Amino acid sequence: MLATVRAHDEGGALALTDAQRLALFEAVMPLVSGVDIELRAAICEPVLDLAHRQQKLAIVSHHDFAATPSDADLAALSRRRCAGRGRGGEDRHPCR
């Protein structure tokens, strides 16, 4: 099972604060196989850290409700996201 607590501006049903969303991710993490967090979310890194610590799958999603991004645009988003992943030379959340 995959859990997501979608931000309201990304299609979520409720307007929750980032702190509320993070608390929900923390609460459900032991019960699921993985989580889905938005690329633009302020809580993206903490959710990825939580998933990594609990050895869970983490999906980083991007939503564009106006248009379908081109393959090149999606590849650029992925490269930008993965480029800054490591700290101190370590890749904490491998981008595959």
Short mmCIF file of C-alpha atoms in Angstrom, two decimals:
data_model
loop_
_atom_site.label_atom_id
_atom_site.label_comp_id
_atom_site.label_asym_id
_atom_site.label_seq_id
_atom_site.Cartn_x
_atom_site.Cartn_y
_atom_site.Cartn_z
CA MET A 1 0.00 0.00 0.00
CA LEU A 2 1.19 3.49 -0.87
CA ALA A 3 0.31 6.54 1.23
CA THR A 4 0.08 10.11 0.13
CA VAL A 5 -1.06 13.23 1.93
CA ARG A 6 -1.48 15.46 -1.09
CA ALA A 7 -1.14 19.21 -0.68
CA HIS A 8 -4.36 21.11 -1.38
CA ASP A 9 -2.78 23.11 -4.21
CA GLU A 10 -1.62 19.82 -5.78
CA GLY A 11 -5.09 18.25 -5.75
CA GLY A 12 -5.48 17.25 -2.11
CA ALA A 13 -8.96 17.30 -0.59
CA LEU A 14 -7.98 19.15 2.60
CA ALA A 15 -5.95 22.30 3.21
CA LEU A 16 -3.51 20.93 5.79
CA THR A 17 -0.40 22.67 7.06
CA ASP A 18 2.99 21.14 6.30
CA ALA A 19 3.29 20.19 9.97
CA GLN A 20 -0.06 18.37 9.82
CA ARG A 21 0.92 16.59 6.62
CA LEU A 22 4.28 15.51 8.05
CA ALA A 23 2.58 14.21 11.20
CA LEU A 24 0.23 12.11 9.05
CA PHE A 25 3.15 10.71 7.04
CA GLU A 26 4.88 9.80 10.32
CA ALA A 27 1.73 8.12 11.64
CA VAL A 28 1.10 5.96 8.56
CA MET A 29 4.69 5.13 7.62
CA PRO A 30 4.84 1.90 9.68
CA LEU A 31 1.61 0.71 8.02
CA VAL A 32 2.50 1.17 4.34
CA SER A 33 5.05 -0.07 1.82
CA GLY A 34 5.85 3.43 0.61
CA VAL A 35 4.87 7.07 0.34
CA ASP A 36 4.31 9.62 -2.40
CA ILE A 37 5.40 13.22 -1.77
CA GLU A 38 5.33 16.19 -4.12
CA LEU A 39 8.60 17.42 -5.58
CA ARG A 40 7.72 21.01 -4.65
CA ALA A 41 6.61 20.22 -1.08
CA ALA A 42 8.45 21.99 1.71
CA ILE A 43 8.32 18.67 3.60
CA CYS A 44 9.78 16.62 0.74
CA GLU A 45 13.17 16.12 2.40
CA PRO A 46 11.78 15.18 5.84
CA VAL A 47 9.37 12.69 4.26
CA LEU A 48 12.20 11.16 2.19
CA ASP A 49 14.38 10.96 5.31
CA LEU A 50 11.56 9.24 7.21
CA ALA A 51 10.99 6.74 4.41
CA HIS A 52 14.71 6.07 4.12
CA ARG A 53 15.09 5.45 7.87
CA GLN A 54 12.18 3.00 7.80
CA GLN A 55 13.38 1.36 4.57
CA LYS A 56 10.22 2.31 2.67
CA LEU A 57 9.71 3.16 -0.97
CA ALA A 58 9.46 6.89 -1.65
CA ILE A 59 7.97 8.36 -4.80
CA VAL A 60 8.61 12.01 -5.55
CA SER A 61 5.81 13.25 -7.79
CA HIS A 62 5.32 16.30 -9.97
CA HIS A 63 1.87 17.59 -10.94
CA ASP A 64 1.17 19.96 -13.80
CA PHE A 65 -2.57 20.48 -14.12
CA ALA A 66 -2.23 22.86 -17.06
CA ALA A 67 -0.35 20.60 -19.46
CA THR A 68 1.57 17.37 -19.80
CA PRO A 69 5.28 18.22 -19.58
CA SER A 70 7.45 17.06 -22.44
CA ASP A 71 9.83 14.16 -21.94
CA ALA A 72 12.70 16.68 -21.95
CA ASP A 73 11.05 18.80 -19.24
CA LEU A 74 10.42 15.72 -17.09
CA ALA A 75 14.02 14.58 -17.54
CA ALA A 76 15.24 18.04 -16.51
CA LEU A 77 13.06 17.95 -13.38
CA SER A 78 14.50 14.56 -12.48
CA ARG A 79 18.09 15.71 -13.06
CA ARG A 80 17.60 18.81 -10.91
CA ARG A 81 16.04 16.73 -8.12
CA CYS A 82 18.76 14.11 -8.16
CA ALA A 83 21.67 16.53 -8.58
CA GLY A 84 21.53 17.83 -5.02
CA ARG A 85 20.66 14.60 -3.25
CA GLY A 86 23.92 13.75 -1.60
CA ARG A 87 25.40 15.46 1.42
CA GLY A 88 29.04 15.07 2.20
CA GLY A 89 29.47 12.95 -0.91
CA GLU A 90 26.77 10.46 0.10
CA ASP A 91 23.64 9.75 -1.87
CA ARG A 92 21.09 9.45 0.90
CA HIS A 93 18.08 8.89 -1.36
CA PRO A 94 19.17 7.26 -4.60
CA CYS A 95 17.37 8.53 -7.64
CA ARG A 96 16.68 5.62 -9.94
#
